C-alpha positions as CSV (number, residue, x, y, z in Angstrom):
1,X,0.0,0.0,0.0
2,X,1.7,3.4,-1.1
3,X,1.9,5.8,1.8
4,X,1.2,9.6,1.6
5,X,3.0,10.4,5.1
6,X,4.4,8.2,7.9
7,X,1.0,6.1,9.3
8,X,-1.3,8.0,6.6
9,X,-2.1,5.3,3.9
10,X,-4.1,6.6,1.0
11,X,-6.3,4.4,1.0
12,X,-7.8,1.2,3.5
13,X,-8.4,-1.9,1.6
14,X,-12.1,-2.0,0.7
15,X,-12.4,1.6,0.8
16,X,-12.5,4.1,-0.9
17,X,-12.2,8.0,0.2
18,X,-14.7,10.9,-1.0
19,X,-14.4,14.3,-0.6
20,X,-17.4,15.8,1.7
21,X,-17.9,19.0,2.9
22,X,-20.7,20.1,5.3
23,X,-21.6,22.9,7.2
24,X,-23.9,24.8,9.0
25,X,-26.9,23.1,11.1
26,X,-26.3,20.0,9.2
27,X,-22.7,20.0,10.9
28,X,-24.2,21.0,14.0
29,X,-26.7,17.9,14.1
30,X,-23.3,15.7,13.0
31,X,-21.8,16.6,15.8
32,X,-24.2,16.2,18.4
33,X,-24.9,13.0,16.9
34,X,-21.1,11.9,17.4
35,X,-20.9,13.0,20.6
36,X,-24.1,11.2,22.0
37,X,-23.7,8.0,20.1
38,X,-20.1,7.6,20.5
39,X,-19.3,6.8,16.9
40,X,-17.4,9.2,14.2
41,X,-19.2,11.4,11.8
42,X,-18.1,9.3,8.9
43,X,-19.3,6.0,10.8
44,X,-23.2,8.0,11.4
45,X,-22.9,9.1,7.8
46,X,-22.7,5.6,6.6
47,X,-25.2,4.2,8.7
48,X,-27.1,7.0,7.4
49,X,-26.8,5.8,3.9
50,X,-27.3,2.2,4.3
51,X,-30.6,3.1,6.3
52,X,-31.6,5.7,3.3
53,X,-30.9,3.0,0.7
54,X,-33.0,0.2,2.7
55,X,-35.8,2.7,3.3
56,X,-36.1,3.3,-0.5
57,X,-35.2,0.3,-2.1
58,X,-38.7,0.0,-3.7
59,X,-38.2,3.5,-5.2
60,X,-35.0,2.7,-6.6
61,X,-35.8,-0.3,-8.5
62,X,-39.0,0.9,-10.1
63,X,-36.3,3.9,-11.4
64,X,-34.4,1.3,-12.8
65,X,-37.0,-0.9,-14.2
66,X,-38.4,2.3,-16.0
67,X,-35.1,3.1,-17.4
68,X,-34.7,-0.6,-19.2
69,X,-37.7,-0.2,-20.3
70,X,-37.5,3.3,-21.5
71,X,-40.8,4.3,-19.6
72,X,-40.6,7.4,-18.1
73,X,-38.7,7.2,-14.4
74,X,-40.4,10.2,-13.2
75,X,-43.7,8.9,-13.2
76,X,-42.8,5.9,-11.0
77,X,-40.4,8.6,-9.0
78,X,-43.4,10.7,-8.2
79,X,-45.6,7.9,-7.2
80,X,-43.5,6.4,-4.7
81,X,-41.9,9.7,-3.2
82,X,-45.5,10.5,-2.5
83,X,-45.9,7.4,-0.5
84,X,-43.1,7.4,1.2
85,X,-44.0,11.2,2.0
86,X,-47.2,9.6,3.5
87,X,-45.7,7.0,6.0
């Protein structure tokens, strides 16, 4: 693994690094979540994620079944952001 400086490696096997920059009350909300759950902003923002994709799983494969079938995406986007905007 090629290091950048002494203990730094550029990148962690199975990894890979993204650039992110937050601010404001999203940063504030970050925070407070790190320091009440113990775990590192990146850690909560990858939880986040993985909770975000399960939660609209069902959206994002009607997107994709309209796009191999050249429907039209939005149609399906619309119906199921509305119910998700119900629950």
């Amino acid at each position: 693994m090629e290091k950048r400086k002494v203990g730094r490696p550029i990148q962690k096997i199975g990894r890979v690094k993204i650039g992110l920059s937050i601010d404001g009350e999203t940063n504030s909300y970050l925070t407070e979540l790190s320091v009440n759950s113990g775990k590192t902003k990146s850690r909560i923002i990858e939880e986040s994620i993985a909770l975000y994709y399960e939660n609209n799983k069902e959206l994002t494969d009607k997107i994709i079944l309209a796009n191999k079938l050249k429907d039209d995406p939005y149609h399906h986007f619309r119906d199921v952001l509305k119910k998700s905007m119900d629950k």
